[in-house]
């Protein structure tokens, strides 16, 4: 059979990895090199070398062979070769997030059944993956991932059983939490973090290949997820890094003529070049085949010398412009038209070049598929048109429903005929086109007006059978939404599908597809009638409320403003506006307008019966604190847990807005904070407990310490809040929101500072788990800042700063970026180097510039951090008058912030040294006051404050000329700093002790102490400070003395 002989040559094969791809040798070599590099790194067994991350992006026109090129090199990337493979093909008409999730689901679906028959190596890998996921995620996060990737639950069945909730429970919890969120864009941030955990777990100890085909159809959400995964995996070290050695290879393809040059996709890919870390990005252009490539193919396939096929190759190249897919279709056409035939007589393939050249029109590339499709039977062609309405593929079960209920002929039988023609594939319960160009050609054959009617017919047919089938509901709604603006729906149908869009949006929220959810809610709104706020009020209110919430979560602030105005203008009751009013206050805060946000909340609270009056002064705040101290005096965590739940709706709403007000006041008006937090405590005791009660307790504990200096009471109340947070079902959101309040202030006066600093990592992870990136980065910034003031090893701290500033710049979090710069300046001043790679890419503002920004924006926290870091730097630089000038602004401030203990220490040491240098009593008074304060604090934490107190006392003894007592105190300060692991303050104590000995004429002992101080500064990593001390020693001591072990 000559036809079979031609088929057997493989010219028309759609997938055959053994075939040679003509004209692609260089690209194949490049791809194999990338695969080999990632595989070698993941398999070399050299210990913890991290994850090697590479990305390859293939660009070219439709049909240029990008997908074939990827498939060709994938044969070596399978489980038997120690690879995990996730393959994803995006579609114009299907949600990109669901497409990506389905690809991971298919991966786990293949992987889990193999587990029972897997060898020990694979079983160990799967065990490591399971453990990595379990330790990185909570029940809620795992449940959310399983909603997107159902087969993941089969991977860890015990954890899935613990996390599993009913669909209605999950939907109710998510909708409630969405309504209570305070952070713009937290939905996409949470989803990104969950995917990062999943990918990190998969590639932590072996190579993972993620194929992303047709990226031009990926939306902003998926592009952001892909970019976020690559950015995260590229980090050389972050504050949450774990031991790993694996590899990640992302291989993507896109049509370069169908993406905007300044669009999100190309911008995200180009940004990879700016990522600091170990990512390697490669771009390959998949060009059209040359005449020589086509001639080589023809010569091989037809078993003829190239001199006999060259003219045919020239014709083919001219007709197809070298597009591989059209080359194949061209040959299919000339064979079916008997222009290329096998001659038994001549025992070779024969053709007439002139006939082929004349018979095919010059626009053959554009019209080739259409001509071939028109040769099909009308039934098969119509069925292909129907299939094209679904996109690249659709489940066979949906086609069966349409076949028996929507159309007069059997669609399944017609599609099976298309399978025999090589136009459609039927596998895994899905019908799919063999190439997306075929789908596009079939869809283009449907007249514009006919498309809308066909979409409506498909959607209205499927919705009849979608009562308990969520997937079928989404497909039906998607089909009808394509014709919603064309007047094809009657009023009853518009109302029906407005309700279905509402339900589809809720389903998308449960699946974490917030961009899709917003699309459904907006589509539902567009289907409401003109008088909908009167005739369809309940449906209208819920659609608008859901739309504004997911828009806020997805950072679509333009839609937030528009929908908020609609709700506030048309709601018929005050209660119906509360959700919108809460979101409005959050929107104001997200723009840095904290004063306006507080004012708005107080207006709502006034209408809820919580009146605070115009005078919210310090005196009133202190009185409220005193009253609340009495109320909380004997209360324990257990007493709060046995309180009945708060059920009064008015009080619950009041607690909600009081919690918002506390959050805003903590940033901008800390002296008024007790007015609101104490009221929350009283409402809790009187009306019952709710999650917002924890916020009230935490903020009250904070205020007790910062405004009353009631450390023991404030710590106890803060501890109650921490324990209640752990028991809450909303613990991660609460921990993210309250973490820096509880960790940096309440606990820092009682528990070892190093352990408190470590807790910031848990706060960071909680923030990322709930998508609260701002709170997560705030915790990371606190981790870095605390490292400076606790003597953390400088090289590791430099890596953390580098990661932190990069993250903040990428997330465009300017306020936190500026605050982190303050600590970075201290690092640079002490270490003598900038830890940032590509520092020129960062806008590293000076302290003066930062102060101007803080003044203009009324950011008192930024100003405070500037002054703290300047005090730190100038103490070590021995510029004590500057420390005094800065500190005098804070000595009588009613509200103290985090790091107040460090300010008191810097201030006290500087003023005692100034008192000795100037003999001015005012400096002695400040130093003595610092000792009094530190003496009180030592009662609560010997670990944190003993060495500081002893050093202050040593300087006071020296000032009083009590030399023996001074020696004892210096020695005690050194020993305490060493014992409690404050190497920086041990170095400072050695330096001041050495200076004391030099000034009291004990030069040899003094030199020895200074030399130890020098070594301690070097051990810490403060090389610039060490260099300054070395210069001081060379000036003070004669040359002959320097020979006694002097450090060069």
PDB file of N, CA, C and O in Angstrom, residues 83-147:
ATOM      1  N   UNK A  83      13.903  12.198  37.075  1.00  0.00           N
ATOM      2  CA  UNK A  83      13.251  13.478  36.812  1.00  0.00           C
ATOM      3  C   UNK A  83      11.783  13.388  37.207  1.00  0.00           C
ATOM      4  O   UNK A  83      11.136  12.358  37.047  1.00  0.00           O
ATOM      5  N   UNK A  84      11.252  14.523  37.703  1.00  0.00           N
ATOM      6  CA  UNK A  84       9.814  14.719  37.796  1.00  0.00           C
ATOM      7  C   UNK A  84       9.421  15.659  36.665  1.00  0.00           C
ATOM      8  O   UNK A  84      10.099  16.655  36.413  1.00  0.00           O
ATOM      9  N   UNK A  85       8.318  15.371  35.987  1.00  0.00           N
ATOM     10  CA  UNK A  85       7.891  16.168  34.836  1.00  0.00           C
ATOM     11  C   UNK A  85       6.451  16.626  34.997  1.00  0.00           C
ATOM     12  O   UNK A  85       5.551  15.806  35.185  1.00  0.00           O
ATOM     13  N   UNK A  86       6.250  17.944  34.946  1.00  0.00           N
ATOM     14  CA  UNK A  86       4.918  18.546  34.944  1.00  0.00           C
ATOM     15  C   UNK A  86       4.767  19.276  33.621  1.00  0.00           C
ATOM     16  O   UNK A  86       5.548  20.199  33.327  1.00  0.00           O
ATOM     17  N   UNK A  87       3.791  18.864  32.821  1.00  0.00           N
ATOM     18  CA  UNK A  87       3.625  19.443  31.491  1.00  0.00           C
ATOM     19  C   UNK A  87       2.294  20.176  31.400  1.00  0.00           C
ATOM     20  O   UNK A  87       1.242  19.611  31.685  1.00  0.00           O
ATOM     21  N   UNK A  88       2.360  21.435  30.991  1.00  0.00           N
ATOM     22  CA  UNK A  88       1.176  22.308  30.982  1.00  0.00           C
ATOM     23  C   UNK A  88       1.062  23.004  29.634  1.00  0.00           C
ATOM     24  O   UNK A  88       2.043  23.597  29.155  1.00  0.00           O
ATOM     25  N   UNK A  89      -0.114  22.934  29.040  1.00  0.00           N
ATOM     26  CA  UNK A  89      -0.369  23.628  27.782  1.00  0.00           C
ATOM     27  C   UNK A  89      -1.541  24.578  27.976  1.00  0.00           C
ATOM     28  O   UNK A  89      -2.656  24.143  28.266  1.00  0.00           O
ATOM     29  N   UNK A  90      -1.286  25.874  27.853  1.00  0.00           N
ATOM     30  CA  UNK A  90      -2.325  26.875  28.078  1.00  0.00           C
ATOM     31  C   UNK A  90      -3.232  26.996  26.859  1.00  0.00           C
ATOM     32  O   UNK A  90      -2.846  26.679  25.726  1.00  0.00           O
ATOM     33  N   UNK A  91      -4.447  27.470  27.116  1.00  0.00           N
ATOM     34  CA  UNK A  91      -5.485  27.554  26.091  1.00  0.00           C
ATOM     35  C   UNK A  91      -6.153  28.916  26.192  1.00  0.00           C
ATOM     36  O   UNK A  91      -6.391  29.414  27.293  1.00  0.00           O
ATOM     37  N   UNK A  92      -6.491  29.483  25.044  1.00  0.00           N
ATOM     38  CA  UNK A  92      -7.098  30.816  25.016  1.00  0.00           C
ATOM     39  C   UNK A  92      -8.427  30.851  25.776  1.00  0.00           C
ATOM     40  O   UNK A  92      -8.767  31.857  26.400  1.00  0.00           O
ATOM     41  N   UNK A  93      -9.177  29.756  25.773  1.00  0.00           N
ATOM     42  CA  UNK A  93     -10.538  29.773  26.295  1.00  0.00           C
ATOM     43  C   UNK A  93     -10.693  29.102  27.657  1.00  0.00           C
ATOM     44  O   UNK A  93     -11.794  28.984  28.166  1.00  0.00           O
ATOM     45  N   UNK A  94      -9.602  28.661  28.245  1.00  0.00           N
ATOM     46  CA  UNK A  94      -9.677  27.975  29.544  1.00  0.00           C
ATOM     47  C   UNK A  94      -8.840  28.751  30.552  1.00  0.00           C
ATOM     48  O   UNK A  94      -7.762  29.261  30.222  1.00  0.00           O
ATOM     49  N   UNK A  95      -9.330  28.839  31.781  1.00  0.00           N
ATOM     50  CA  UNK A  95      -8.630  29.568  32.832  1.00  0.00           C
ATOM     51  C   UNK A  95      -7.181  29.105  32.950  1.00  0.00           C
ATOM     52  O   UNK A  95      -6.918  27.911  33.184  1.00  0.00           O
ATOM     53  N   UNK A  96      -6.203  29.994  32.793  1.00  0.00           N
ATOM     54  CA  UNK A  96      -4.791  29.589  32.874  1.00  0.00           C
ATOM     55  C   UNK A  96      -4.426  28.964  34.218  1.00  0.00           C
ATOM     56  O   UNK A  96      -3.655  28.004  34.256  1.00  0.00           O
ATOM     57  N   UNK A  97      -4.992  29.501  35.307  1.00  0.00           N
ATOM     58  CA  UNK A  97      -4.662  28.932  36.613  1.00  0.00           C
ATOM     59  C   UNK A  97      -5.171  27.501  36.716  1.00  0.00           C
ATOM     60  O   UNK A  97      -4.469  26.608  37.224  1.00  0.00           O
ATOM     61  N   UNK A  98      -6.392  27.261  36.241  1.00  0.00           N
ATOM     62  CA  UNK A  98      -6.938  25.912  36.306  1.00  0.00           C
ATOM     63  C   UNK A  98      -6.157  24.978  35.379  1.00  0.00           C
ATOM     64  O   UNK A  98      -5.986  23.794  35.676  1.00  0.00           O
ATOM     65  N   UNK A  99      -5.691  25.501  34.245  1.00  0.00           N
ATOM     66  CA  UNK A  99      -4.859  24.691  33.350  1.00  0.00           C
ATOM     67  C   UNK A  99      -3.573  24.280  34.051  1.00  0.00           C
ATOM     68  O   UNK A  99      -3.160  23.116  33.997  1.00  0.00           O
ATOM     69  N   UNK A 100      -2.940  25.231  34.718  1.00  0.00           N
ATOM     70  CA  UNK A 100      -1.695  24.947  35.427  1.00  0.00           C
ATOM     71  C   UNK A 100      -1.942  23.976  36.580  1.00  0.00           C
ATOM     72  O   UNK A 100      -1.183  23.021  36.781  1.00  0.00           O
ATOM     73  N   UNK A 101      -3.007  24.215  37.331  1.00  0.00           N
ATOM     74  CA  UNK A 101      -3.331  23.319  38.444  1.00  0.00           C
ATOM     75  C   UNK A 101      -3.630  21.913  37.941  1.00  0.00           C
ATOM     76  O   UNK A 101      -3.218  20.913  38.559  1.00  0.00           O
ATOM     77  N   UNK A 102      -4.340  21.808  36.826  1.00  0.00           N
ATOM     78  CA  UNK A 102      -4.668  20.488  36.270  1.00  0.00           C
ATOM     79  C   UNK A 102      -3.419  19.731  35.865  1.00  0.00           C
ATOM     80  O   UNK A 102      -3.364  18.499  35.961  1.00  0.00           O
ATOM     81  N   UNK A 103      -2.401  20.457  35.422  1.00  0.00           N
ATOM     82  CA  UNK A 103      -1.144  19.811  35.037  1.00  0.00           C
ATOM     83  C   UNK A 103      -0.453  19.212  36.254  1.00  0.00           C
ATOM     84  O   UNK A 103       0.055  18.081  36.197  1.00  0.00           O
ATOM     85  N   UNK A 104      -0.428  19.950  37.358  1.00  0.00           N
ATOM     86  CA  UNK A 104       0.145  19.403  38.589  1.00  0.00           C
ATOM     87  C   UNK A 104      -0.714  18.237  39.092  1.00  0.00           C
ATOM     88  O   UNK A 104      -0.190  17.252  39.612  1.00  0.00           O
ATOM     89  N   UNK A 105      -2.026  18.363  38.921  1.00  0.00           N
ATOM     90  CA  UNK A 105      -2.915  17.281  39.358  1.00  0.00           C
ATOM     91  C   UNK A 105      -2.645  16.013  38.546  1.00  0.00           C
ATOM     92  O   UNK A 105      -2.599  14.911  39.107  1.00  0.00           O
ATOM     93  N   UNK A 106      -2.457  16.167  37.246  1.00  0.00           N
ATOM     94  CA  UNK A 106      -2.151  15.009  36.401  1.00  0.00           C
ATOM     95  C   UNK A 106      -0.812  14.396  36.806  1.00  0.00           C
ATOM     96  O   UNK A 106      -0.651  13.164  36.804  1.00  0.00           O
ATOM     97  N   UNK A 107       0.146  15.244  37.169  1.00  0.00           N
ATOM     98  CA  UNK A 107       1.458  14.748  37.618  1.00  0.00           C
ATOM     99  C   UNK A 107       1.300  13.877  38.866  1.00  0.00           C
ATOM    100  O   UNK A 107       1.815  12.755  38.924  1.00  0.00           O
ATOM    101  N   UNK A 108       0.583  14.381  39.868  1.00  0.00           N
ATOM    102  CA  UNK A 108       0.390  13.598  41.089  1.00  0.00           C
ATOM    103  C   UNK A 108      -0.479  12.372  40.821  1.00  0.00           C
ATOM    104  O   UNK A 108      -0.317  11.327  41.452  1.00  0.00           O
ATOM    105  N   UNK A 109      -1.412  12.511  39.875  1.00  0.00           N
ATOM    106  CA  UNK A 109      -2.232  11.366  39.522  1.00  0.00           C
ATOM    107  C   UNK A 109      -1.403  10.228  38.943  1.00  0.00           C
ATOM    108  O   UNK A 109      -1.693   9.052  39.161  1.00  0.00           O
ATOM    109  N   UNK A 110      -0.364  10.578  38.161  1.00  0.00           N
ATOM    110  CA  UNK A 110       0.539   9.546  37.619  1.00  0.00           C
ATOM    111  C   UNK A 110       1.501   9.036  38.676  1.00  0.00           C
ATOM    112  O   UNK A 110       1.864   7.859  38.708  1.00  0.00           O
ATOM    113  N   UNK A 111       1.925   9.941  39.555  1.00  0.00           N
ATOM    114  CA  UNK A 111       2.992   9.618  40.497  1.00  0.00           C
ATOM    115  C   UNK A 111       2.510   8.707  41.617  1.00  0.00           C
ATOM    116  O   UNK A 111       3.173   7.734  41.973  1.00  0.00           O
ATOM    117  N   UNK A 112       1.347   9.039  42.185  1.00  0.00           N
ATOM    118  CA  UNK A 112       0.901   8.320  43.385  1.00  0.00           C
ATOM    119  C   UNK A 112       0.652   6.842  43.123  1.00  0.00           C
ATOM    120  O   UNK A 112       1.097   5.995  43.905  1.00  0.00           O
ATOM    121  N   UNK A 113      -0.031   6.419  42.027  1.00  0.00           N
ATOM    122  CA  UNK A 113      -0.205   4.971  41.803  1.00  0.00           C
ATOM    123  C   UNK A 113       1.122   4.248  41.635  1.00  0.00           C
ATOM    124  O   UNK A 113       1.252   3.084  42.006  1.00  0.00           O
ATOM    125  N   UNK A 114       2.123   4.953  41.059  1.00  0.00           N
ATOM    126  CA  UNK A 114       3.430   4.319  40.872  1.00  0.00           C
ATOM    127  C   UNK A 114       4.158   4.100  42.187  1.00  0.00           C
ATOM    128  O   UNK A 114       5.139   3.369  42.243  1.00  0.00           O
ATOM    129  N   UNK A 115       3.678   4.772  43.230  1.00  0.00           N
ATOM    130  CA  UNK A 115       4.403   4.725  44.492  1.00  0.00           C
ATOM    131  C   UNK A 115       4.485   3.302  45.050  1.00  0.00           C
ATOM    132  O   UNK A 115       5.487   2.896  45.633  1.00  0.00           O
ATOM    133  N   UNK A 116       3.393   2.542  44.860  1.00  0.00           N
ATOM    134  CA  UNK A 116       3.361   1.191  45.420  1.00  0.00           C
ATOM    135  C   UNK A 116       4.384   0.279  44.744  1.00  0.00           C
ATOM    136  O   UNK A 116       4.948  -0.617  45.372  1.00  0.00           O
ATOM    137  N   UNK A 117       4.621   0.540  43.437  1.00  0.00           N
ATOM    138  CA  UNK A 117       5.581  -0.290  42.712  1.00  0.00           C
ATOM    139  C   UNK A 117       6.951   0.374  42.598  1.00  0.00           C
ATOM    140  O   UNK A 117       7.851  -0.168  41.969  1.00  0.00           O
ATOM    141  N   UNK A 118       7.114   1.537  43.234  1.00  0.00           N
ATOM    142  CA  UNK A 118       8.344   2.307  43.048  1.00  0.00           C
ATOM    143  C   UNK A 118       9.519   1.630  43.737  1.00  0.00           C
ATOM    144  O   UNK A 118       9.367   0.901  44.717  1.00  0.00           O
ATOM    145  N   UNK A 119      10.715   1.908  43.198  1.00  0.00           N
ATOM    146  CA  UNK A 119      11.911   1.419  43.860  1.00  0.00           C
ATOM    147  C   UNK A 119      12.166   2.254  45.114  1.00  0.00           C
ATOM    148  O   UNK A 119      11.504   3.257  45.364  1.00  0.00           O
ATOM    149  N   UNK A 120      13.133   1.824  45.915  1.00  0.00           N
ATOM    150  CA  UNK A 120      13.384   2.483  47.201  1.00  0.00           C
ATOM    151  C   UNK A 120      13.798   3.932  47.018  1.00  0.00           C
ATOM    152  O   UNK A 120      13.445   4.793  47.825  1.00  0.00           O
ATOM    153  N   UNK A 121      14.538   4.223  45.924  1.00  0.00           N
ATOM    154  CA  UNK A 121      14.979   5.604  45.701  1.00  0.00           C
ATOM    155  C   UNK A 121      13.789   6.534  45.486  1.00  0.00           C
ATOM    156  O   UNK A 121      13.708   7.611  46.082  1.00  0.00           O
ATOM    157  N   UNK A 122      12.847   6.116  44.649  1.00  0.00           N
ATOM    158  CA  UNK A 122      11.676   6.946  44.393  1.00  0.00           C
ATOM    159  C   UNK A 122      10.823   7.065  45.648  1.00  0.00           C
ATOM    160  O   UNK A 122      10.289   8.139  45.950  1.00  0.00           O
ATOM    161  N   UNK A 123      10.680   5.971  46.380  1.00  0.00           N
ATOM    162  CA  UNK A 123       9.890   6.035  47.609  1.00  0.00           C
ATOM    163  C   UNK A 123      10.504   7.013  48.608  1.00  0.00           C
ATOM    164  O   UNK A 123       9.792   7.755  49.278  1.00  0.00           O
ATOM    165  N   UNK A 124      11.831   7.041  48.694  1.00  0.00           N
ATOM    166  CA  UNK A 124      12.493   8.005  49.581  1.00  0.00           C
ATOM    167  C   UNK A 124      12.233   9.428  49.113  1.00  0.00           C
ATOM    168  O   UNK A 124      12.002  10.331  49.925  1.00  0.00           O
ATOM    169  N   UNK A 125      12.264   9.645  47.797  1.00  0.00           N
ATOM    170  CA  UNK A 125      11.989  10.980  47.255  1.00  0.00           C
ATOM    171  C   UNK A 125      10.571  11.421  47.583  1.00  0.00           C
ATOM    172  O   UNK A 125      10.338  12.562  47.994  1.00  0.00           O
ATOM    173  N   UNK A 126       9.628  10.515  47.408  1.00  0.00           N
ATOM    174  CA  UNK A 126       8.240  10.860  47.696  1.00  0.00           C
ATOM    175  C   UNK A 126       8.044  11.137  49.178  1.00  0.00           C
ATOM    176  O   UNK A 126       7.254  12.005  49.563  1.00  0.00           O
ATOM    177  N   UNK A 127       8.764  10.409  50.019  1.00  0.00           N
ATOM    178  CA  UNK A 127       8.673  10.642  51.459  1.00  0.00           C
ATOM    179  C   UNK A 127       9.216  12.023  51.803  1.00  0.00           C
ATOM    180  O   UNK A 127       8.639  12.746  52.625  1.00  0.00           O
ATOM    181  N   UNK A 128      10.331  12.413  51.171  1.00  0.00           N
ATOM    182  CA  UNK A 128      10.905  13.742  51.420  1.00  0.00           C
ATOM    183  C   UNK A 128       9.945  14.839  50.953  1.00  0.00           C
ATOM    184  O   UNK A 128       9.792  15.869  51.618  1.00  0.00           O
ATOM    185  N   UNK A 129       9.306  14.613  49.805  1.00  0.00           N
ATOM    186  CA  UNK A 129       8.354  15.603  49.295  1.00  0.00           C
ATOM    187  C   UNK A 129       7.197  15.764  50.270  1.00  0.00           C
ATOM    188  O   UNK A 129       6.806  16.896  50.612  1.00  0.00           O
ATOM    189  N   UNK A 130       6.644  14.661  50.716  1.00  0.00           N
ATOM    190  CA  UNK A 130       5.517  14.708  51.659  1.00  0.00           C
ATOM    191  C   UNK A 130       5.914  15.451  52.919  1.00  0.00           C
ATOM    192  O   UNK A 130       5.170  16.306  53.414  1.00  0.00           O
ATOM    193  N   UNK A 131       7.103  15.143  53.448  1.00  0.00           N
ATOM    194  CA  UNK A 131       7.552  15.779  54.685  1.00  0.00           C
ATOM    195  C   UNK A 131       7.769  17.269  54.485  1.00  0.00           C
ATOM    196  O   UNK A 131       7.434  18.082  55.355  1.00  0.00           O
ATOM    197  N   UNK A 132       8.326  17.641  53.328  1.00  0.00           N
ATOM    198  CA  UNK A 132       8.578  19.064  53.050  1.00  0.00           C
ATOM    199  C   UNK A 132       7.270  19.850  52.984  1.00  0.00           C
ATOM    200  O   UNK A 132       7.183  20.978  53.479  1.00  0.00           O
ATOM    201  N   UNK A 133       6.246  19.255  52.391  1.00  0.00           N
ATOM    202  CA  UNK A 133       4.951  19.937  52.299  1.00  0.00           C
ATOM    203  C   UNK A 133       4.316  20.061  53.675  1.00  0.00           C
ATOM    204  O   UNK A 133       3.831  21.135  54.065  1.00  0.00           O
ATOM    205  N   UNK A 134       4.329  18.977  54.444  1.00  0.00           N
ATOM    206  CA  UNK A 134       3.684  18.967  55.759  1.00  0.00           C
ATOM    207  C   UNK A 134       4.311  20.005  56.687  1.00  0.00           C
ATOM    208  O   UNK A 134       3.614  20.696  57.440  1.00  0.00           O
ATOM    209  N   UNK A 135       5.647  20.122  56.643  1.00  0.00           N
ATOM    210  CA  UNK A 135       6.333  21.039  57.563  1.00  0.00           C
ATOM    211  C   UNK A 135       6.261  22.490  57.109  1.00  0.00           C
ATOM    212  O   UNK A 135       6.642  23.384  57.865  1.00  0.00           O
ATOM    213  N   UNK A 136       5.790  22.744  55.891  1.00  0.00           N
ATOM    214  CA  UNK A 136       5.787  24.106  55.356  1.00  0.00           C
ATOM    215  C   UNK A 136       4.404  24.723  55.264  1.00  0.00           C
ATOM    216  O   UNK A 136       4.275  25.882  54.877  1.00  0.00           O
ATOM    217  N   UNK A 137       3.376  23.959  55.601  1.00  0.00           N
ATOM    218  CA  UNK A 137       2.031  24.430  55.304  1.00  0.00           C
ATOM    219  C   UNK A 137       1.091  23.996  56.422  1.00  0.00           C
ATOM    220  O   UNK A 137       1.347  23.010  57.113  1.00  0.00           O
ATOM    221  N   UNK A 138       0.021  24.734  56.621  1.00  0.00           N
ATOM    222  CA  UNK A 138      -0.961  24.358  57.632  1.00  0.00           C
ATOM    223  C   UNK A 138      -2.130  23.630  56.972  1.00  0.00           C
ATOM    224  O   UNK A 138      -2.170  23.459  55.759  1.00  0.00           O
ATOM    225  N   UNK A 139      -3.074  23.191  57.804  1.00  0.00           N
ATOM    226  CA  UNK A 139      -4.224  22.447  57.281  1.00  0.00           C
ATOM    227  C   UNK A 139      -4.978  23.232  56.226  1.00  0.00           C
ATOM    228  O   UNK A 139      -5.384  22.704  55.190  1.00  0.00           O
ATOM    229  N   UNK A 140      -5.175  24.504  56.508  1.00  0.00           N
ATOM    230  CA  UNK A 140      -5.958  25.328  55.586  1.00  0.00           C
ATOM    231  C   UNK A 140      -5.245  25.481  54.248  1.00  0.00           C
ATOM    232  O   UNK A 140      -5.852  25.390  53.184  1.00  0.00           O
ATOM    233  N   UNK A 141      -3.924  25.712  54.301  1.00  0.00           N
ATOM    234  CA  UNK A 141      -3.167  25.844  53.067  1.00  0.00           C
ATOM    235  C   UNK A 141      -3.159  24.552  52.270  1.00  0.00           C
ATOM    236  O   UNK A 141      -3.274  24.564  51.040  1.00  0.00           O
ATOM    237  N   UNK A 142      -3.020  23.421  52.970  1.00  0.00           N
ATOM    238  CA  UNK A 142      -3.038  22.128  52.286  1.00  0.00           C
ATOM    239  C   UNK A 142      -4.411  21.888  51.659  1.00  0.00           C
ATOM    240  O   UNK A 142      -4.506  21.405  50.520  1.00  0.00           O
ATOM    241  N   UNK A 143      -5.461  22.233  52.380  1.00  0.00           N
ATOM    242  CA  UNK A 143      -6.815  22.088  51.850  1.00  0.00           C
ATOM    243  C   UNK A 143      -6.990  22.948  50.602  1.00  0.00           C
ATOM    244  O   UNK A 143      -7.624  22.540  49.621  1.00  0.00           O
ATOM    245  N   UNK A 144      -6.422  24.143  50.629  1.00  0.00           N
ATOM    246  CA  UNK A 144      -6.522  25.044  49.482  1.00  0.00           C
ATOM    247  C   UNK A 144      -5.768  24.475  48.284  1.00  0.00           C
ATOM    248  O   UNK A 144      -6.254  24.534  47.147  1.00  0.00           O
ATOM    249  N   UNK A 145      -4.583  23.905  48.525  1.00  0.00           N
ATOM    250  CA  UNK A 145      -3.846  23.282  47.431  1.00  0.00           C
ATOM    251  C   UNK A 145      -4.601  22.073  46.870  1.00  0.00           C
ATOM    252  O   UNK A 145      -4.645  21.861  45.659  1.00  0.00           O
ATOM    253  N   UNK A 146      -5.199  21.291  47.761  1.00  0.00           N
ATOM    254  CA  UNK A 146      -5.941  20.108  47.312  1.00  0.00           C
ATOM    255  C   UNK A 146      -7.177  20.494  46.515  1.00  0.00           C
ATOM    256  O   UNK A 146      -7.658  19.718  45.682  1.00  0.00           O
ATOM    257  N   UNK A 147      -7.713  21.677  46.793  1.00  0.00           N
ATOM    258  CA  UNK A 147      -8.857  22.156  46.017  1.00  0.00           C
ATOM    259  C   UNK A 147      -8.431  22.404  44.572  1.00  0.00           C
ATOM    260  O   UNK A 147      -9.177  22.138  43.630  1.00  0.00           O
TER     261      UNK A 147
END
